[in-house]
Short mmCIF file of C-alpha atoms in Angstrom, two decimals:
data_model
loop_
_atom_site.label_atom_id
_atom_site.label_comp_id
_atom_site.label_asym_id
_atom_site.label_seq_id
_atom_site.Cartn_x
_atom_site.Cartn_y
_atom_site.Cartn_z
CA MET A 4 -9.23 -5.64 -1.31
CA LYS A 5 -7.04 -3.04 0.35
CA ARG A 6 -3.51 -4.30 -0.31
CA VAL A 7 -2.00 -2.12 2.42
CA VAL A 8 -3.55 -4.54 4.94
CA PHE A 9 -1.01 -7.17 3.86
CA ILE A 10 1.76 -4.84 5.02
CA LEU A 11 0.06 -3.43 8.10
CA GLY A 12 -1.10 -6.88 9.21
CA VAL A 13 2.47 -8.17 9.44
CA LEU A 14 4.00 -5.03 10.97
CA GLU A 15 3.83 -4.16 14.66
CA ASP A 16 2.11 -1.06 16.06
CA GLU A 17 5.47 0.71 16.55
CA ASP A 18 6.31 -0.01 12.88
CA VAL A 19 3.09 1.67 11.79
CA ASP A 20 3.93 4.61 14.06
CA TRP A 21 7.29 4.89 12.28
CA LEU A 22 5.63 4.84 8.84
CA ILE A 23 3.27 7.62 9.89
CA ASP A 24 6.07 9.72 11.42
CA ALA A 25 8.46 9.15 8.51
CA GLY A 26 5.83 9.59 5.79
CA GLN A 27 4.58 12.78 4.23
CA ARG A 28 0.92 13.26 3.51
CA ARG A 29 0.46 14.53 -0.05
CA GLU A 30 -2.65 15.87 -1.69
CA LEU A 31 -3.20 14.86 -5.31
CA GLN A 32 -5.21 16.69 -7.94
CA PRO A 33 -6.95 15.00 -10.90
CA GLY A 34 -4.45 14.38 -13.69
CA GLU A 35 -1.43 14.67 -11.39
CA VAL A 36 1.20 12.00 -12.11
CA LEU A 37 2.33 10.24 -8.94
CA ILE A 38 4.71 7.78 -10.63
CA ARG A 39 6.03 8.09 -14.18
CA GLU A 40 6.98 4.99 -16.16
CA GLY A 41 10.75 4.79 -16.62
CA ALA A 42 11.54 7.68 -14.25
CA ALA A 43 13.18 7.22 -10.86
CA CYS A 44 10.71 6.60 -8.04
CA ASP A 45 11.95 7.90 -4.69
CA ASP A 46 8.95 6.94 -2.57
CA ILE A 47 6.57 4.14 -1.71
CA PHE A 48 2.99 5.43 -1.58
CA LEU A 49 0.05 4.28 0.52
CA ILE A 50 -3.19 5.51 -1.02
CA LEU A 51 -5.22 6.97 1.84
CA ASN A 52 -8.04 8.39 -0.25
CA GLY A 53 -9.02 8.68 -3.90
CA SER A 54 -8.54 6.63 -7.03
CA LEU A 55 -5.64 6.45 -9.43
CA GLU A 56 -5.13 5.00 -12.88
CA VAL A 57 -2.25 2.78 -14.01
CA SER A 58 -1.20 3.09 -17.66
CA VAL A 59 1.58 1.57 -19.75
CA ALA A 60 3.31 3.30 -22.68
CA ALA A 61 3.67 0.05 -24.67
CA MET A 62 -0.12 -0.15 -24.73
CA GLY A 63 -0.54 3.40 -26.02
CA ASP A 64 -0.84 4.79 -22.48
CA GLN A 65 -4.04 2.77 -22.15
CA SER A 66 -5.36 2.27 -18.65
CA VAL A 67 -4.52 -1.23 -17.39
CA ALA A 68 -5.79 -0.88 -13.82
CA GLN A 69 -7.39 1.43 -11.32
CA LEU A 70 -6.20 1.75 -7.75
CA ALA A 71 -8.17 3.01 -4.78
CA THR A 72 -7.91 3.67 -1.08
CA GLY A 73 -5.73 1.08 0.62
CA GLU A 74 -3.47 0.26 -2.31
CA VAL A 75 0.32 0.46 -2.26
CA VAL A 76 2.39 1.75 -5.20
CA GLY A 77 6.10 2.13 -5.82
CA GLU A 78 7.01 -1.02 -3.90
CA MET A 79 8.25 -2.93 -6.96
CA SER A 80 10.84 -0.26 -7.76
CA PHE A 81 11.82 -0.21 -4.10
CA VAL A 82 12.41 -3.96 -4.10
CA ASP A 83 14.24 -4.38 -7.41
CA GLY A 84 15.79 -0.92 -7.88
CA GLN A 85 14.37 -0.68 -11.42
CA PRO A 86 12.39 2.29 -12.77
CA PRO A 87 8.61 1.92 -12.62
CA SER A 88 7.02 -0.17 -15.37
CA ALA A 89 3.86 1.96 -15.47
CA THR A 90 2.57 5.48 -14.92
CA VAL A 91 0.21 6.15 -12.01
CA THR A 92 -2.07 9.19 -12.34
CA ALA A 93 -4.73 10.60 -10.02
CA LEU A 94 -8.27 10.29 -11.40
CA GLU A 95 -9.79 12.45 -8.66
CA PRO A 96 -8.61 14.47 -5.69
CA GLY A 97 -6.83 12.15 -3.31
CA ILE A 98 -4.32 11.75 -0.52
CA VAL A 99 -1.29 9.50 -0.28
CA LEU A 100 1.28 8.85 2.41
CA ALA A 101 4.70 9.09 0.72
CA ILE A 102 7.46 7.18 2.47
CA SER A 103 10.95 8.05 1.29
CA CYS A 104 12.80 5.00 -0.06
CA SER A 105 16.13 6.27 1.29
CA GLN A 106 14.65 6.81 4.75
CA LEU A 107 13.01 3.37 4.59
CA ARG A 108 16.27 1.70 3.50
CA HIS A 109 18.06 3.35 6.43
CA LYS A 110 15.39 2.07 8.86
CA LEU A 111 15.65 -1.43 7.36
CA GLN A 112 19.44 -1.42 7.82
CA GLN A 113 19.20 -0.17 11.41
CA ASP A 114 16.35 -2.36 12.66
CA MET A 115 16.62 -6.04 11.72
CA TRP A 116 13.25 -6.99 13.26
CA PHE A 117 11.46 -4.24 11.35
CA ALA A 118 13.30 -5.38 8.19
CA SER A 119 12.18 -8.97 8.73
CA ARG A 120 8.54 -7.95 9.16
CA PHE A 121 8.61 -5.42 6.32
CA TYR A 122 10.14 -7.76 3.74
CA ARG A 123 7.74 -10.55 4.76
CA ALA A 124 4.85 -8.12 4.31
CA LEU A 125 6.14 -7.10 0.85
CA ALA A 126 6.49 -10.76 -0.14
CA ILE A 127 2.88 -11.43 0.89
CA LEU A 128 1.70 -8.30 -0.95
CA LEU A 129 3.51 -9.21 -4.17
CA SER A 130 2.36 -12.84 -3.91
CA SER A 131 -1.23 -11.63 -3.58
CA ARG A 132 -0.86 -9.44 -6.67
CA LEU A 133 0.60 -12.31 -8.67
CA ARG A 134 -2.21 -14.65 -7.59
CA SER A 135 -4.79 -12.00 -8.56
CA THR A 136 -3.16 -11.60 -11.97
CA VAL A 137 -3.11 -15.35 -12.56
CA LYS A 138 -6.75 -15.59 -11.46
CA HIS A 139 -7.67 -12.76 -13.84
CA LEU A 140 -5.81 -14.38 -16.74
CA GLN A 141 -7.45 -17.75 -16.11
CA GLY A 142 -10.90 -16.18 -16.01
CA GLU A 143 -13.72 -18.62 -15.51
CA HIS A 144 -11.37 -21.61 -15.55
CA TRP A 145 -9.78 -20.65 -12.25
CA ARG A 146 -10.57 -22.77 -9.22
CA PRO A 147 -9.13 -22.27 -5.74
CA VAL A 148 -6.62 -24.91 -4.74
CA ALA A 149 -6.39 -24.17 -1.01
CA ASN A 150 -8.09 -26.51 1.40
CA PRO A 151 -10.61 -24.47 3.47
CA ASP A 152 -9.44 -26.36 6.56
CA ASP A 153 -5.85 -25.21 5.99
CA ALA A 154 -4.48 -23.65 9.18
CA GLY A 155 -2.58 -21.09 7.11
CA LEU A 156 -5.88 -19.50 6.08
CA ASP A 157 -6.69 -18.74 9.74
CA GLU A 158 -3.34 -17.01 10.15
CA MET A 159 -3.90 -15.04 6.93
CA GLY A 160 -7.38 -14.03 8.10
CA ASP A 161 -6.00 -12.81 11.42
CA MET A 162 -3.26 -10.89 9.64
CA LEU A 163 -5.75 -9.22 7.28
CA SER A 164 -8.06 -8.35 10.16
CA MET A 165 -5.20 -6.73 12.08
CA GLY A 166 -4.10 -4.93 8.92
CA ASN A 167 -7.59 -3.44 8.50
CA ILE A 168 -7.57 -2.28 12.12
CA ARG A 169 -4.14 -0.68 11.68
CA PHE A 170 -5.17 1.01 8.41
CA ASP A 171 -8.22 2.54 10.11
CA TRP A 172 -5.97 3.62 12.98
CA MET A 173 -3.51 5.14 10.49
CA LEU A 174 -6.29 7.11 8.80
CA LYS A 175 -7.53 8.43 12.14
CA ARG A 176 -4.02 9.46 13.17
CA LEU A 177 -3.54 11.34 9.92
CA ARG A 178 -6.82 13.22 10.29
CA ASN A 179 -7.35 16.33 12.34
CA VAL A 180 -7.90 15.31 15.95
CA ASN A 181 -11.34 16.93 16.00
CA SER A 182 -12.57 15.60 12.65
CA ASN A 183 -15.51 13.26 12.33
CA PRO A 184 -14.20 9.68 11.83
CA TRP A 185 -17.00 9.03 9.31
CA GLU A 186 -15.97 11.89 7.02
CA GLU A 187 -13.59 11.45 4.11
CA LEU A 188 -9.94 11.95 4.98
CA GLU A 189 -9.32 15.70 4.86
CA VAL A 190 -6.12 17.52 4.06
CA ASP A 191 -4.79 20.12 6.49
CA SER A 192 -3.97 23.37 4.71
CA ALA A 193 -0.56 23.30 6.45
CA ASP A 194 0.47 20.09 4.61
#
């Protein structure tokens, strides 16, 4: 699942506009390190295209996960102020939207409603990751505990649907105006 939809589903359209305007589109080449374990991370990244690998030094730099379009990285360091606990490296050519942590902190301090929505979105994102990890660790023994008639599931479904719409909108806004919406996200040579 695209994890960025957890964030975009909670934010408002004007918040997404701000992310696009404040962010910088970056092209990645295979083997390029986006985040280095233990080194300061100055940005939160939304993966717009491509796949990346997550590795951990304590495991001999072994790959522990792969990330793809729609994932978010760097948010844990943003939240807790600690250096990244893993290295994230591009596996193929890709594109990310880099949002400066200092610029984001300034926006959060200046706009309390944006801050409320953004931190709620991060909490939902991190909760989802934790649930996925627990599910993975439990393997076949895992069983869902939510009641399918739970009203909260409808709200979550609506949020995810809106997040998908906003992610598609974000991708279209970051493309050339005349590009084909069915083509892969392309990088302008001016970026």
